Coordinates of C-alpha atoms in Angstrom, one line a residue:
X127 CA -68.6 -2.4 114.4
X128 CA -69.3 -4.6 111.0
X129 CA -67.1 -1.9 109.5
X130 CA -64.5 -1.9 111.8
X131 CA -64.2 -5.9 111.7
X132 CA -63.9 -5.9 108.1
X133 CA -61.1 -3.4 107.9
X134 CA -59.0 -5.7 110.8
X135 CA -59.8 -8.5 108.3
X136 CA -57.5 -6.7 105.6
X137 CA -54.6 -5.5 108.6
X138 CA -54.0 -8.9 109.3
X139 CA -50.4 -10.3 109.3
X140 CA -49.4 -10.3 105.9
X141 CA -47.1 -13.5 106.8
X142 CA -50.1 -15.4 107.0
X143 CA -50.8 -14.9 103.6
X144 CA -47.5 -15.2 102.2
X145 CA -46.1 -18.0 104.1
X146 CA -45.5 -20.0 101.5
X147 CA -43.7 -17.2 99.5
X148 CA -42.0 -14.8 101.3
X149 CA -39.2 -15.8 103.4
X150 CA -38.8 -13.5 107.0
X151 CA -43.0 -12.2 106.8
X152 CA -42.6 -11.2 110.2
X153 CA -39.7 -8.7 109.6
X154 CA -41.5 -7.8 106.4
X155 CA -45.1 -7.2 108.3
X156 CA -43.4 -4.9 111.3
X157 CA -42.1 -2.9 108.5
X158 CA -45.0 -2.2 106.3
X159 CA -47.7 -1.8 109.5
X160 CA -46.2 1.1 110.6
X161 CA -44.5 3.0 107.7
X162 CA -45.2 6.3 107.0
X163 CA -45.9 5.5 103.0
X164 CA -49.4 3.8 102.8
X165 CA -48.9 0.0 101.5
X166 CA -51.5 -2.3 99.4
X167 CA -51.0 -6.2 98.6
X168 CA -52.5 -7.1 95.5
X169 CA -52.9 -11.2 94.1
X170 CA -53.5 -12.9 91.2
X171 CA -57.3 -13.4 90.5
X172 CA -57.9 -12.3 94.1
X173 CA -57.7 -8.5 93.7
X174 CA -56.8 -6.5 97.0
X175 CA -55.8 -8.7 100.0
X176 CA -54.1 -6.7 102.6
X177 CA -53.3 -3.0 103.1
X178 CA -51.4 -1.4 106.3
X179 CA -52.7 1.5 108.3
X180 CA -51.6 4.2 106.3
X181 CA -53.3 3.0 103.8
X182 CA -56.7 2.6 105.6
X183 CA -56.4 6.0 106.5
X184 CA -56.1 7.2 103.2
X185 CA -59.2 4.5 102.2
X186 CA -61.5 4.3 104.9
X187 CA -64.5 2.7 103.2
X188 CA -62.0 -0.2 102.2
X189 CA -63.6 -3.2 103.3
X190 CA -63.1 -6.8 102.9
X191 CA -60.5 -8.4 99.9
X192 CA -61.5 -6.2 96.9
X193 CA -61.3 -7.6 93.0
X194 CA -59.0 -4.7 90.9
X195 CA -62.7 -3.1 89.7
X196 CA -63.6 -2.7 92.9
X197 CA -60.7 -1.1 94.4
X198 CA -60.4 1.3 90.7
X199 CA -63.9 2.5 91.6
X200 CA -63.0 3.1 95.3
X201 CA -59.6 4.8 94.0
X202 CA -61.4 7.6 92.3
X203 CA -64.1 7.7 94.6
X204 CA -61.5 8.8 97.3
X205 CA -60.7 11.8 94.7
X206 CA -57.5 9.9 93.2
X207 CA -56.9 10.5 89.2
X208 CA -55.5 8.6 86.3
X209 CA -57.6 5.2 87.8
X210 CA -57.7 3.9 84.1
X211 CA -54.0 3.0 84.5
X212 CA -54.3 1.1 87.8
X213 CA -55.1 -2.6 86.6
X214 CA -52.2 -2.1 83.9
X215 CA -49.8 -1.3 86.3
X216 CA -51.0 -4.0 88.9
X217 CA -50.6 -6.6 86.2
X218 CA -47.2 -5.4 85.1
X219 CA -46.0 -5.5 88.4
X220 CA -46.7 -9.0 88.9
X221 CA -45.0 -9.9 85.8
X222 CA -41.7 -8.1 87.6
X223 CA -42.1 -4.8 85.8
X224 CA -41.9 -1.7 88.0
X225 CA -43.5 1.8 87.3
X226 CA -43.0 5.1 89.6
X227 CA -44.9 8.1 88.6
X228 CA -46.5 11.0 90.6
X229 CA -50.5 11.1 91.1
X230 CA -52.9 13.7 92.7
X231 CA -55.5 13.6 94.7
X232 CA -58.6 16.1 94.4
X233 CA -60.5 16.3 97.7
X234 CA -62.7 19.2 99.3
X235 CA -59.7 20.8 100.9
X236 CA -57.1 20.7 98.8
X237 CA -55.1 19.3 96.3
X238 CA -52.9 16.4 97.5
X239 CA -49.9 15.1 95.4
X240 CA -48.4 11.5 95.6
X241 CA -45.5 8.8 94.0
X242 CA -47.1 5.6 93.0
X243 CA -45.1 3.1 93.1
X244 CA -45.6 -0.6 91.5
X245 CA -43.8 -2.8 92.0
X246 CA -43.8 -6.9 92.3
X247 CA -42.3 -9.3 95.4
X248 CA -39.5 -10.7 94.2
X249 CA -39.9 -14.9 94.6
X250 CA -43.5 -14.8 94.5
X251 CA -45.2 -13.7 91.4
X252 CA -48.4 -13.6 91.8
X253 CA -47.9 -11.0 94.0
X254 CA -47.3 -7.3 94.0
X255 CA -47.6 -4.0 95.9
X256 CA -48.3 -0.6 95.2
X257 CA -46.4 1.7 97.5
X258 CA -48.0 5.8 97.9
X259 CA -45.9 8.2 99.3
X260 CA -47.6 11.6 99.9
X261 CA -45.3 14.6 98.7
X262 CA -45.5 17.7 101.2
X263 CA -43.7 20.2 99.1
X264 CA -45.3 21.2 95.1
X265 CA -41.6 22.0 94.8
X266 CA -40.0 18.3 95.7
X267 CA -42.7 17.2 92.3
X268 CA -41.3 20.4 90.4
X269 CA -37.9 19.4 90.6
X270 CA -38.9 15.3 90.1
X271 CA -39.8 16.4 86.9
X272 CA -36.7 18.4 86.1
X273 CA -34.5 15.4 86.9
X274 CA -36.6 13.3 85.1
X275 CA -36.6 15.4 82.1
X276 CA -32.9 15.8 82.6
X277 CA -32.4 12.0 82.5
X278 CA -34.1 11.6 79.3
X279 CA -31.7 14.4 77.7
X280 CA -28.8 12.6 79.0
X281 CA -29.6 9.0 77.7
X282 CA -30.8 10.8 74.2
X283 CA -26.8 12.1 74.6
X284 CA -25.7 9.0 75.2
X285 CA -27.4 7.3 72.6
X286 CA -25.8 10.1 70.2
X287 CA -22.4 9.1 71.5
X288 CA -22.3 5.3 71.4
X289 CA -23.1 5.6 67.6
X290 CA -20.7 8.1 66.8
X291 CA -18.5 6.3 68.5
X292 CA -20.0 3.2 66.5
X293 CA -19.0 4.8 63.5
X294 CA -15.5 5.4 64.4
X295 CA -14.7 1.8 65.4
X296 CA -16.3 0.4 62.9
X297 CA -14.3 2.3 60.0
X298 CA -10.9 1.1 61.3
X299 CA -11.8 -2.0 62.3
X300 CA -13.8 -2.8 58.6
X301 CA -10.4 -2.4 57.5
X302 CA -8.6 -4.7 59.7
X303 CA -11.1 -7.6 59.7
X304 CA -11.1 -6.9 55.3
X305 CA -7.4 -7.0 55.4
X306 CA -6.9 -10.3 57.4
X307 CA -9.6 -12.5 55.3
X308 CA -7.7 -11.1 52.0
X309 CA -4.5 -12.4 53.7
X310 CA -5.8 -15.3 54.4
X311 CA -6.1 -16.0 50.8
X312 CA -2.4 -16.0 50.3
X313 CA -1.5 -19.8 50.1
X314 CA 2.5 -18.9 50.9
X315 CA 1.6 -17.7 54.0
X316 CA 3.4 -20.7 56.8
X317 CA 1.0 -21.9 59.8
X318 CA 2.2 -19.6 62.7
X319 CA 1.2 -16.1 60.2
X320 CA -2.2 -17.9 59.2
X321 CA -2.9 -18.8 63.0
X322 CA -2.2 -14.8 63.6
X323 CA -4.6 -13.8 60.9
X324 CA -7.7 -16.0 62.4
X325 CA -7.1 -15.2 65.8
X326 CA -7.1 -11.1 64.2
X327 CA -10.4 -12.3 62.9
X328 CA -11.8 -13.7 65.7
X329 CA -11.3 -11.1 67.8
X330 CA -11.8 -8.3 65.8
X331 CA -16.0 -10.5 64.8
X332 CA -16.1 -10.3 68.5
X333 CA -15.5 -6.5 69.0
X334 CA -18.0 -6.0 66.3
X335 CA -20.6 -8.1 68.3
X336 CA -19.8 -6.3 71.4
X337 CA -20.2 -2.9 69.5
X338 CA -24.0 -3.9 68.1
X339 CA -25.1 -5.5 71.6
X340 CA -24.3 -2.1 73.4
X341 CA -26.0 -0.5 70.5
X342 CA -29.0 -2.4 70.5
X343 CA -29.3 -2.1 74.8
X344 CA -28.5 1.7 74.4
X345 CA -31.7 2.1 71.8
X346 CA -34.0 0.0 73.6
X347 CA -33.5 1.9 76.7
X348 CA -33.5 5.3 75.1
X349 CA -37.3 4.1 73.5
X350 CA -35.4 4.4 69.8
X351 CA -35.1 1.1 68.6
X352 CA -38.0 1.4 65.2
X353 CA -39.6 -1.9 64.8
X354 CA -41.1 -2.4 60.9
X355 CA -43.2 -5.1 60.7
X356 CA -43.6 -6.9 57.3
X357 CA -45.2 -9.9 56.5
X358 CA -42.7 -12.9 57.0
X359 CA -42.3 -16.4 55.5
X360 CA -41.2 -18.2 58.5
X361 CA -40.8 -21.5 56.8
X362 CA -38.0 -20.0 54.4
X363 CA -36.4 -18.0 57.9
X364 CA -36.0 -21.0 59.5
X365 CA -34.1 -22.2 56.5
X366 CA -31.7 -19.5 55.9
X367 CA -30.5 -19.6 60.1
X368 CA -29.8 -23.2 59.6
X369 CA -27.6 -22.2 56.8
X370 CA -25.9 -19.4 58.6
X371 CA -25.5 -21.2 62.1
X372 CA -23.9 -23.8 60.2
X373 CA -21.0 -21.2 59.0
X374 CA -20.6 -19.6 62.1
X375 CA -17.4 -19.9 64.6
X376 CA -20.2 -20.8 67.1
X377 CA -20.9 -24.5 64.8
X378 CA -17.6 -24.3 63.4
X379 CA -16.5 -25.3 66.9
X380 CA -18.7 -28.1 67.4
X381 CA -19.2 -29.7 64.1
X382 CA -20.5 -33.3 65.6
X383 CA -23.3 -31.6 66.5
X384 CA -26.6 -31.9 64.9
X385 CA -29.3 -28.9 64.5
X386 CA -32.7 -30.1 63.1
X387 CA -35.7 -27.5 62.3
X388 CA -38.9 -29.0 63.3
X389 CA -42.0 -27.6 62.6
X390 CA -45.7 -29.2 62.1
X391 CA -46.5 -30.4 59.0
X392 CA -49.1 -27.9 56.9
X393 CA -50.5 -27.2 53.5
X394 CA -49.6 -23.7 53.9
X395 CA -46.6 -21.6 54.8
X396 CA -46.4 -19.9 58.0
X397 CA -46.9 -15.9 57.6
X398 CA -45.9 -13.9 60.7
X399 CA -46.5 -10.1 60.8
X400 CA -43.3 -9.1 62.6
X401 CA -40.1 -7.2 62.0
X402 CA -38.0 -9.9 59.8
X403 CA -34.7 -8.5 61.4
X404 CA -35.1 -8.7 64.4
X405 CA -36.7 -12.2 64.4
X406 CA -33.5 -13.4 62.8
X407 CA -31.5 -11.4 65.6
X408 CA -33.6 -13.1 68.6
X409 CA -33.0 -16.9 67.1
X410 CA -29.5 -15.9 66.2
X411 CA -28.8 -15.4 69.8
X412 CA -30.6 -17.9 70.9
X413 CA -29.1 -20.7 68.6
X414 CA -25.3 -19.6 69.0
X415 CA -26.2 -19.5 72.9
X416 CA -27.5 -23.2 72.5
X417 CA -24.3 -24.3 70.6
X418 CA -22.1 -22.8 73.3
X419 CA -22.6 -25.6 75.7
X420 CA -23.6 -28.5 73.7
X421 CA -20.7 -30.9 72.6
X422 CA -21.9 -33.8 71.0
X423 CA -25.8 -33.6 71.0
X424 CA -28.5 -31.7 69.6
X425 CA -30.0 -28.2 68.7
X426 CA -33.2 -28.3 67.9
X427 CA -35.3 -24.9 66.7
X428 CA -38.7 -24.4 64.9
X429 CA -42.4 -23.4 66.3
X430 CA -45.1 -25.7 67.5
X431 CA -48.8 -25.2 66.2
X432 CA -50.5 -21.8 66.2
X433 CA -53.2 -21.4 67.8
X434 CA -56.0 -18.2 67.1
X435 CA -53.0 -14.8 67.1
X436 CA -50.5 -16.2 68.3
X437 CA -47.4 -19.0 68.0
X438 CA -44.9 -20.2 69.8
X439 CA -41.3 -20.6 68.6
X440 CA -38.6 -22.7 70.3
X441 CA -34.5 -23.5 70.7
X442 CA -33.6 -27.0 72.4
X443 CA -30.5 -28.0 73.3
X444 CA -29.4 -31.2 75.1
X445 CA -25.9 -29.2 76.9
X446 CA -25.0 -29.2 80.1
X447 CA -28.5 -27.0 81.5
X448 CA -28.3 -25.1 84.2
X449 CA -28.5 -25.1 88.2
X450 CA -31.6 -24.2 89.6
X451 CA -30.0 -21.2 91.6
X452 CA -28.7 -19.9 87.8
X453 CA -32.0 -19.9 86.2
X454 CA -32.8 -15.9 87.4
X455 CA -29.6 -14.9 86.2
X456 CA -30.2 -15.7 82.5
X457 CA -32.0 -12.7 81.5
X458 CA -29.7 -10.2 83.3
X459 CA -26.7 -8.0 81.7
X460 CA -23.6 -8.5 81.4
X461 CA -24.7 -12.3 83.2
X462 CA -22.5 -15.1 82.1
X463 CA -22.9 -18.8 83.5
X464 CA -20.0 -20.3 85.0
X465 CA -19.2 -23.0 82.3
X466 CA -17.6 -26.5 82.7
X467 CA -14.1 -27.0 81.6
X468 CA -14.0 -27.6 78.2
X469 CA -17.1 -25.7 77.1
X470 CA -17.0 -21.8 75.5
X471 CA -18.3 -19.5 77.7
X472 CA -17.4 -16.5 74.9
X473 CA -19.4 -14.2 74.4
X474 CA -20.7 -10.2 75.9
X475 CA -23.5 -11.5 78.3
X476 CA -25.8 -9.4 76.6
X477 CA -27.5 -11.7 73.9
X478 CA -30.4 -13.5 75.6
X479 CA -31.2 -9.6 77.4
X480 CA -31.1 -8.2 73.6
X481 CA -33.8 -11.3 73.0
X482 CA -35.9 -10.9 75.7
X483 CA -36.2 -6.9 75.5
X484 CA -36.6 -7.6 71.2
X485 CA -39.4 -10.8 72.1
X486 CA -41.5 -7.8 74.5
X487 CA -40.9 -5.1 72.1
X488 CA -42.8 -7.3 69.3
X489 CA -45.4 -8.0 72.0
X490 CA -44.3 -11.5 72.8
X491 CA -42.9 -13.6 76.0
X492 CA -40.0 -15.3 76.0
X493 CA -39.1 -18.2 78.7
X494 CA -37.2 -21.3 79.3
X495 CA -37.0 -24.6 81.0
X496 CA -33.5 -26.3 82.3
X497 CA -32.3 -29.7 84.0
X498 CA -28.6 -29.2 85.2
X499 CA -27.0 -32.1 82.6
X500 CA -29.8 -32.3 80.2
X501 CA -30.3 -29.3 78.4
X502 CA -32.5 -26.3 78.2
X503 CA -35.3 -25.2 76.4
X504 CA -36.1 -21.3 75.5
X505 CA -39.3 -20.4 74.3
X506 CA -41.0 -17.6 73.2
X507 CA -44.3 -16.5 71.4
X508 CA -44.8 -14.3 68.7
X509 CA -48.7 -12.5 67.9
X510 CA -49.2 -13.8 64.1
X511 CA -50.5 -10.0 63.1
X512 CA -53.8 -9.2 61.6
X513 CA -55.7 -11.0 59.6
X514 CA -55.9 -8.3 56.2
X515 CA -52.4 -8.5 56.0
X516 CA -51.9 -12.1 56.4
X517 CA -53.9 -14.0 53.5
X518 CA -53.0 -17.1 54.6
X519 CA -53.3 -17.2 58.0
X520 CA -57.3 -17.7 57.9
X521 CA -56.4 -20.8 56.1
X522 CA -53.8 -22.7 58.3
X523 CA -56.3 -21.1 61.4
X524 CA -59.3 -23.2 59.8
X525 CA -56.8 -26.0 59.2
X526 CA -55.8 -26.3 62.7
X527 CA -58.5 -25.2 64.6
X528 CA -60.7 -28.5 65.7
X529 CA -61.6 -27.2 68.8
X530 CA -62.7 -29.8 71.3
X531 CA -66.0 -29.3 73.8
X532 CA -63.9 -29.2 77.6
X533 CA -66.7 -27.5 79.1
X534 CA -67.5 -30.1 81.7
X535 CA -64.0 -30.4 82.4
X536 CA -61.1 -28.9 85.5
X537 CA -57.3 -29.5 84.2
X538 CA -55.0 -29.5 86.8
X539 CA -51.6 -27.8 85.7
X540 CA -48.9 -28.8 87.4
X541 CA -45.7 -26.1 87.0
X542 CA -43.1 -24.0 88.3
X543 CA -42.7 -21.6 85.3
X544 CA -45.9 -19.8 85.3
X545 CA -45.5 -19.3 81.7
X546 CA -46.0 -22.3 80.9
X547 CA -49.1 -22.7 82.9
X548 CA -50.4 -19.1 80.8
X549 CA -49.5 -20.8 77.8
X550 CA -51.8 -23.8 78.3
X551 CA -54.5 -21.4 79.3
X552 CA -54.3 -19.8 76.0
X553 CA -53.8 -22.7 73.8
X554 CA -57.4 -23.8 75.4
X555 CA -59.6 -20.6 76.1
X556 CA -62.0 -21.8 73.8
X557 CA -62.0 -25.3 75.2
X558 CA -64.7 -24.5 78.0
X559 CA -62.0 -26.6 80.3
X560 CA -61.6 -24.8 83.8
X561 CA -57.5 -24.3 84.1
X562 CA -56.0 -24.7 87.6
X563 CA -52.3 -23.6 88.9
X564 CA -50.5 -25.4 90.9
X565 CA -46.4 -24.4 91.0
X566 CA -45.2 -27.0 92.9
X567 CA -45.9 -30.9 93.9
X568 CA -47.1 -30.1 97.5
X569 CA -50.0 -27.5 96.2
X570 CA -50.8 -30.1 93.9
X571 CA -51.6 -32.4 96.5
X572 CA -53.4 -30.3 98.3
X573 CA -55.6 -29.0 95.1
X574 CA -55.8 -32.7 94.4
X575 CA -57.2 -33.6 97.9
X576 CA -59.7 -30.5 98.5
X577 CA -60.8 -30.3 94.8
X578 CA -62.9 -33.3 93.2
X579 CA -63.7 -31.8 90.2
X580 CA -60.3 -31.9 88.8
X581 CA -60.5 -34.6 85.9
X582 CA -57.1 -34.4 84.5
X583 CA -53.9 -33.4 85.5
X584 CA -50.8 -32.3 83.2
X585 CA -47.6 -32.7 85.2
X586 CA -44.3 -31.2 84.8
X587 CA -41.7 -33.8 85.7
X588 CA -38.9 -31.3 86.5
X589 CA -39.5 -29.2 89.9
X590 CA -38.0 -28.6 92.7
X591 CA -38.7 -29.5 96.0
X592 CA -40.9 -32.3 95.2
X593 CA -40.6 -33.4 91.6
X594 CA -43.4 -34.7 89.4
X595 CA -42.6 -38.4 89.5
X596 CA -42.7 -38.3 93.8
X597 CA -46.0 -36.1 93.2
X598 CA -47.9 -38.5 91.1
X599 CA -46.8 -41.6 93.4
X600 CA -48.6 -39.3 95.9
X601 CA -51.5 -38.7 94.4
X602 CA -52.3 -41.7 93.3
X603 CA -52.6 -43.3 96.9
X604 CA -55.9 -41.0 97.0
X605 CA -57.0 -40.2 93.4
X606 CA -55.9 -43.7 91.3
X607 CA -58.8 -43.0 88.6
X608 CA -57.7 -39.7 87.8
X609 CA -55.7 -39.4 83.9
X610 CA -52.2 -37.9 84.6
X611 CA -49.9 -36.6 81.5
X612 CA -46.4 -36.3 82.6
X613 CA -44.6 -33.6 80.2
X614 CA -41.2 -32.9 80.3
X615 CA -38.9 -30.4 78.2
X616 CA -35.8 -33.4 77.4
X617 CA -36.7 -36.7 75.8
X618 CA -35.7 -39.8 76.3
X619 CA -36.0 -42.9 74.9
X620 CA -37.6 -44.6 78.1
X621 CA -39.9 -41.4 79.4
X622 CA -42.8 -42.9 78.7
X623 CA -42.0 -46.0 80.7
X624 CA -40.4 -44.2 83.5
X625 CA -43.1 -42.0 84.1
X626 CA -45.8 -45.1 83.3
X627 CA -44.3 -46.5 86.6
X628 CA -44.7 -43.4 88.6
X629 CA -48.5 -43.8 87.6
X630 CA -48.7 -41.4 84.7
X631 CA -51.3 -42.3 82.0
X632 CA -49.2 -40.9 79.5
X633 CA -46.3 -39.1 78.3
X634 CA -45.4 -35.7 76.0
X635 CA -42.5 -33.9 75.5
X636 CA -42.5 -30.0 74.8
X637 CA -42.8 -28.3 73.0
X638 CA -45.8 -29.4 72.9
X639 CA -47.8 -29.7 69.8
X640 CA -51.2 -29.1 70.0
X641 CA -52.5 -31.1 67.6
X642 CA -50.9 -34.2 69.9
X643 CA -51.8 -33.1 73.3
X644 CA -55.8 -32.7 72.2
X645 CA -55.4 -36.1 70.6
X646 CA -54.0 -37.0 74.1
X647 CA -56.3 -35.4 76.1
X648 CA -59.4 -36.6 74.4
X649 CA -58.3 -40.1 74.5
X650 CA -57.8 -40.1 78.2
X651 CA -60.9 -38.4 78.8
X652 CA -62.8 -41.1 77.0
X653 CA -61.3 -44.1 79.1
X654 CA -63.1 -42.8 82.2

């Protein structure tokens, strides 16, 4: 009976779990109880959590919520194969990558064949689920393979194609963009034949762009895009973009605007192991996306402190921003924002997808933060490479690399983007401090009330539903001792006040330098 009650535990109504999530559980529950595949709800640091009645059949010693090593063990103790994949998958899945493949299943009988299917719920992302469908017919796997294999021929085709047919533009049209620039050189030539010739030019630089974008997407997909990493000065890269950016159409168009590299102050030069071209390519796009919708401001672009393998690198802009409802539309295709009149919206929709594909490929993360008439931030992070090939990385390491004693201490992180909560966790790992989540103002309340361990809270100012100023007004009618940092990706020159009188201790602006939010930190800590 002990058995039977712990299994009911894990068929519960998944809407209970989710409610805060997933819009329409109960539809979603009906559906997944009674389906014919078997169905598994996995969580973030809380393992297995809920399964449906196909699945319990398939499992029946599953009991109670399982951590991932549990339920690997009881995955190949119920005759399953390739288990050493499983916490992978799980983990990709919750970052919003999917992954289908075919798995079998070794049991006294027989042999039993299955898909396995990862894949995340879209709105809630610490969540994801792994689908199994059992396959009847050895055939039905045959032919999966056939069609798979098939697929891969055709996109090696295609590849083929688009750069012979990459080739064949870009003869003719090497002519007709060297043509117009030699013409342009001609000082008899009267206004209405020069305005031609530039307008030849522009549109002719942006066929070329559209040409290497499809190129680059067709290579990435087809697993053929060669990444050579080389040690890289990124002091001297940073440099050379300003230069370019500055000759571009892009700048060209918005002269009044300034673009500033900033970058902590060092003995040493940064080193990064990484493929020099294609670090240029990802803050190219980035930068001529940031000048596209900022008129009279600024762009700012650099990297904040490293930290152990790893540093971030940033683009701010203080343009129009986006809507909240745009913000999971940046990263897709072919995606263009619908600008305000008067801003350039040119361009193939394909850039900041090149960047985020190129930032994963050279096993970084790439993210952003956005107010709607403020600006927006991209960031991404970059692994500094190993050690033998970076002389002086040991250096700037041992430079930077005070690490303070948090062991006694909770930090409540208070965020939407859970990337930047992961980023915090990673800038203090060797801390000791105990990292909370919370993505929004009212589970930061609740953490707040239920939890009196927290000591120190960083809060993101920017949220929706309840923002952080409302938050910390909240909070403070309970918790008045405890240090809040507000941090914020726009500055302004009366932040600090403004979020002084919404009870913040203190104030920082990303991106955040390290060196100033320790110095922060430890002086808050020691007011107590």
């Amino acid at each position: 009976m002990e058995h039977q009650s712990n299994l009911n535990k894990l068929v519960q109504d998944p809407v209970d779990l989710l409610k805060n999530d997933i819009p329409n559980g109960k539809f979603i529950s009906a559906m997944l109880h009674y389906a014919h595949s078997a169905f598994l709800l996995f969580q973030n640091n809380k393992g297995l959590i809920w399964c449906n009645e196909k699945a319990q059949r398939l499992f029946p010693t599953l009991e109670t919520p399982t951590t991932i090593s549990q339920w690997v063990g009881l995955w190949e103790q119920s005759g399953f194969l390739q288990g050493d994949r499983l916490a992978d998958d799980i983990e990709l899945a919750r970052r919003g990558q999917i992954s289908t493949y075919p798995v079998e299943r070794i049991t006294e009988k027989d042999t039993q064949k299955f898909h396995a299917h990862f894949f995340p719920f879209e709105g809630a992302k610490s969540y994801c689920i792994l689908q199994l469908d059992q396959i009847d017919d050895a055939d039905a796997l045959q032919k999966e393979r056939e069609a798979r294999l098939k697929a891969e021929h055709n996109d090696r085709l295609k590849t083929v194609f688009l750069a012979n047919m990459s080739h064949e533009i870009r003869t003719p049209l090497n002519s007709i963009l060297g043509f117009s620039d030699l013409l342009l050189e001609f000082n008899s030539l009267d206004s209405d034949a020069r305005e031609y010739l530039e307008m030849i030019g522009i549109a002719g630089n942006t066929l070329l762009q559209l040409i290497n974008d499809i190129i680059d997407i067709s290579k990435i997909e087809a697993g053929q895009l060669k990444i050579a990493k080389v040690p890289v000065e990124v002091d001297a890269v940073l440099n050379e973009l300003l230069m370019t950016m500055k000759n571009t159409k892009a700048y060209q168009q918005h002269p009044q605007v300034q673009m500033v590299i900033e970058q902590p102050k060092s003995d040493f030069p940064l080193i990064l192991e990484t493929d020099p071209f294609r670090f240029k390519q990802i803050f190219t796009n980035l930068l001529t996306n940031a000048l596209k919708f900022v008129d009279g401001g600024t762009v700012r672009f650099g990297f904040t402190e490293i930290k152990q393998d790893w540093v971030q690198f940033f683009v701010q802009d203080t343009g129009i921003g986006m809507r909240y409802d745009q913000t999971e539309l940046i990263f897709q295709r072919f995606s263009r924002l619908d600008a305000p009149h008067g801003y350039n919206a040119d361009g193939t929709g394909l850039g900041l997808s090149i960047s985020k594909q190129l930032v994963e490929l050279l096993g970084g993360k790439i993210w952003f933060d956005s107010v709607s008439g403020k600006g927006t931030t991209f960031y991404f992070t970059l692994p500094l490479g190993a050690k033998e090939n970076n002389p002086l990385k040991s250096k700037r390491i041992a430079l930077l690399d005070t690490t303070p004693d948090w062991s006694n201490e909770v930090f409540l992180v208070v965020d939407d983007v859970e990337a930047n909560f992961l980023f915090y966790r990673s800038m203090m790992k060797h801390t000791g401090a105990v990292l909370l989540w919370a993505k929004d103002g009212d589970e930061a309340i609740r953490i707040c009330r239920s939890n009196s361990a927290i000591s120190l809270i960083l809060m993101d100012l920017m949220m929706p539903k309840l923002d952080g100023f409302e938050t910390t007004r909240q909070i403070r009618t309970f918790r008045p001792q405890l240090p809040i940092i507000a941090q914020t990706a726009f500055y302004e020159d009366n932040g600090r006040e403004i979020a002084m009188k919404a009870g913040c201790d203190d104030y920082i602006t990303k991106p955040i330098q390290q060196s100033d939010l320790v110095l922060l930190i430890n002086q808050l800590l020691k007011k107590r």
